[in-house]
mmCIF file of C-alpha atoms in Angstrom:
data_model
loop_
_atom_site.group_PDB
_atom_site.id
_atom_site.type_symbol
_atom_site.label_atom_id
_atom_site.label_comp_id
_atom_site.label_asym_id
_atom_site.label_seq_id
_atom_site.Cartn_x
_atom_site.Cartn_y
_atom_site.Cartn_z
ATOM 1 C CA MET A 1 114.715 11.380 113.734
ATOM 2 C CA CYS A 2 117.632 12.076 116.259
ATOM 3 C CA ILE A 3 120.570 13.029 115.249
ATOM 4 C CA GLN A 4 123.455 12.740 117.585
ATOM 5 C CA LEU A 5 126.410 15.047 117.683
ATOM 6 C CA SER A 6 128.731 13.571 120.829
ATOM 7 C CA ASP A 7 130.945 12.016 118.459
ATOM 8 C CA CYS A 8 132.309 15.516 117.339
ATOM 9 C CA PRO A 9 134.912 16.316 119.933
ATOM 10 C CA ASN A 10 136.370 19.535 117.963
ATOM 11 C CA TRP A 11 133.168 21.267 117.960
ATOM 12 C CA GLN A 12 132.727 24.262 120.302
ATOM 13 C CA ALA A 13 129.555 25.949 121.479
ATOM 14 C CA ALA A 14 127.007 27.395 118.685
ATOM 15 C CA LYS A 15 126.627 30.787 118.585
ATOM 16 C CA SER A 16 123.501 30.484 116.516
ATOM 17 C CA VAL A 17 121.548 27.004 114.545
ATOM 18 C CA THR A 18 119.887 27.380 111.393
ATOM 19 C CA TRP A 19 117.734 24.926 109.285
ATOM 20 C CA ARG A 20 116.621 24.691 105.576
ATOM 21 C CA ASN A 21 113.336 23.275 104.158
ATOM 22 C CA LEU A 22 111.765 22.469 107.264
ATOM 23 C CA PRO A 23 108.391 20.977 106.489
ATOM 24 C CA ALA A 24 105.059 22.312 107.347
ATOM 25 C CA HIS A 25 103.983 21.285 110.879
ATOM 26 C CA TRP A 26 107.283 20.035 111.777
ATOM 27 C CA TYR A 27 109.451 20.823 114.782
ATOM 28 C CA ILE A 28 113.222 20.910 115.085
ATOM 29 C CA THR A 29 114.589 20.687 118.663
ATOM 30 C CA PHE A 30 118.362 21.313 119.598
ATOM 31 C CA PHE A 31 119.411 19.821 122.681
ATOM 32 C CA ARG A 32 122.185 19.860 125.186
ATOM 33 C CA SER A 33 122.022 15.901 125.854
ATOM 34 C CA ASP A 34 123.207 13.380 123.369
ATOM 35 C CA ASN A 35 119.917 11.606 123.245
ATOM 36 C CA CYS A 36 117.690 14.154 122.236
ATOM 37 C CA VAL A 37 116.213 14.381 126.019
ATOM 38 C CA GLY A 38 115.301 17.411 127.786
ATOM 39 C CA SER A 39 112.256 19.651 128.680
ATOM 40 C CA ASP A 40 110.815 21.389 125.835
ATOM 41 C CA GLY A 41 113.918 21.520 123.926
ATOM 42 C CA ASP A 42 116.419 22.409 126.443
ATOM 43 C CA VAL A 43 118.168 24.683 124.043
ATOM 44 C CA TYR A 44 115.723 25.784 121.419
ATOM 45 C CA SER A 45 112.598 24.606 119.502
ATOM 46 C CA PHE A 46 110.876 26.025 116.302
ATOM 47 C CA SER A 47 107.700 25.121 114.439
ATOM 48 C CA ARG A 48 105.985 26.928 111.332
ATOM 49 C CA ASP A 49 102.508 26.504 109.855
ATOM 50 C CA LYS A 50 104.591 26.385 106.425
ATOM 51 C CA ALA A 51 107.651 24.874 105.094
ATOM 52 C CA THR A 52 110.365 27.490 105.873
ATOM 53 C CA ASP A 53 114.480 27.992 106.426
ATOM 54 C CA GLY A 54 115.303 29.551 109.784
ATOM 55 C CA LEU A 55 118.100 30.860 112.119
ATOM 56 C CA HIS A 56 118.177 31.398 116.063
ATOM 57 C CA THR A 57 120.996 33.271 117.225
ATOM 58 C CA PHE A 58 121.748 32.716 121.276
ATOM 59 C CA ALA A 59 122.515 35.502 123.807
ATOM 60 C CA THR A 60 125.314 33.350 124.819
ATOM 61 C CA PRO A 61 126.873 29.977 122.695
ATOM 62 C CA ARG A 62 125.123 26.938 123.549
ATOM 63 C CA GLY A 63 126.491 23.494 123.742
ATOM 64 C CA ILE A 64 124.415 21.364 121.048
ATOM 65 C CA LYS A 65 124.823 17.350 121.468
ATOM 66 C CA SER A 66 121.509 16.266 119.547
ATOM 67 C CA ILE A 67 118.838 17.612 117.145
ATOM 68 C CA TYR A 68 115.518 16.251 116.944
ATOM 69 C CA ALA A 69 112.993 16.636 114.098
ATOM 70 C CA ARG A 70 109.336 15.239 113.462
ATOM 71 C CA PRO A 71 106.153 16.308 112.591
ATOM 72 C CA SER A 72 103.731 18.033 115.150
ATOM 73 C CA ASN A 73 100.846 15.487 114.128
ATOM 74 C CA GLY A 74 101.157 11.959 113.306
ATOM 75 C CA LYS A 75 103.955 9.426 114.255
ATOM 76 C CA ILE A 76 107.347 8.836 112.922
ATOM 77 C CA SER A 77 109.494 5.723 114.001
ATOM 78 C CA TRP A 78 112.370 6.857 116.563
ATOM 79 C CA SER A 79 115.548 5.982 114.886
ATOM 80 C CA VAL A 80 119.166 7.899 115.716
ATOM 81 C CA HIS A 81 121.414 8.664 113.350
ATOM 82 C CA ARG A 82 125.436 9.772 114.180
ATOM 83 C CA LYS A 83 126.444 12.928 112.220
ATOM 84 C CA CYS A 84 129.736 14.685 112.570
ATOM 85 C CA VAL A 85 130.953 16.928 109.966
ATOM 86 C CA GLN A 86 134.570 18.240 109.946
ATOM 87 C CA LEU A 87 134.883 21.258 107.612
ATOM 88 C CA ARG A 88 138.562 21.604 106.126
ATOM 89 C CA LEU A 89 140.007 25.153 106.778
ATOM 90 C CA PRO A 90 140.917 27.587 105.445
ATOM 91 C CA VAL A 91 137.902 28.168 102.707
ATOM 92 C CA LYS A 92 138.457 30.947 100.616
ATOM 93 C CA ARG A 93 135.141 32.315 98.319
ATOM 94 C CA ALA A 94 134.957 34.569 95.669
ATOM 95 C CA GLU A 95 132.174 35.612 93.256
ATOM 96 C CA SER A 96 132.618 37.356 89.868
ATOM 97 C CA THR A 97 131.000 38.441 86.968
ATOM 98 C CA LEU A 98 132.447 38.737 83.693
ATOM 99 C CA ILE A 99 131.108 40.666 80.655
ATOM 100 C CA ASP A 100 132.576 40.250 77.520
ATOM 101 C CA GLU A 101 131.826 42.715 74.669
ATOM 102 C CA SER A 102 134.342 41.944 72.105
ATOM 103 C CA GLY A 103 132.240 41.278 69.045
ATOM 104 C CA THR A 104 129.511 43.437 67.058
ATOM 105 C CA ASN A 105 126.026 42.862 68.611
ATOM 106 C CA SER A 106 127.958 40.150 70.855
ATOM 107 C CA SER A 107 127.537 39.954 74.654
ATOM 108 C CA LYS A 108 128.498 37.019 77.133
ATOM 109 C CA VAL A 109 127.954 37.098 80.741
ATOM 110 C CA ALA A 110 129.598 34.268 82.819
ATOM 111 C CA THR A 111 128.755 34.260 86.348
ATOM 112 C CA GLY A 112 130.359 32.126 88.951
ATOM 113 C CA VAL A 113 131.505 30.987 92.720
ATOM 114 C CA VAL A 114 134.925 29.913 93.419
ATOM 115 C CA VAL A 115 135.454 28.073 96.521
ATOM 116 C CA SER A 116 138.609 26.727 97.095
ATOM 117 C CA ASP A 117 140.442 25.060 100.393
ATOM 118 C CA LEU A 118 143.737 25.232 99.197
ATOM 119 C CA GLY A 119 143.711 21.203 98.384
ATOM 120 C CA ASP A 120 144.781 19.662 95.071
ATOM 121 C CA ASP A 121 141.430 17.524 95.136
ATOM 122 C CA ILE A 122 139.142 20.188 93.419
ATOM 123 C CA SER A 123 139.339 21.140 89.678
ATOM 124 C CA THR A 124 140.159 24.610 89.393
ATOM 125 C CA ASN A 125 138.344 24.874 85.955
ATOM 126 C CA TRP A 126 134.746 24.096 87.167
ATOM 127 C CA PHE A 127 133.558 27.853 87.345
ATOM 128 C CA GLU A 128 135.231 28.918 83.651
ATOM 129 C CA PRO A 129 132.550 30.078 81.013
ATOM 130 C CA ILE A 130 131.212 27.696 78.817
ATOM 131 C CA GLU A 131 132.148 28.443 75.358
ATOM 132 C CA ASP A 132 129.008 28.653 72.631
#
């Protein structure tokens, strides 16, 4: 499957690339061209014998316009998907843990992650501790 990123005019050159849950015996290849064509993945290519997550940092930033994922053995039909994700900025992240020992032999622990984008469309109470 080829994923084209050429319709993302605001994207800058990548300092690194990352992938999650790449199946065993699959390749993932990053290209400068927008049609998954180049010699041996002209930006970066990766494969492993087991399912894995990964990260590769470039010596200098590289422009990436397409990504190709495929099994190393067997055939997969050729398909092209176009995907451009624009993150809304600024994003704030905070992690916290609350321990409440207000009662005898009682201990409540709540852990949460708060992500906000300064917008009004995200609920602000999803991280509150659940009452017993």
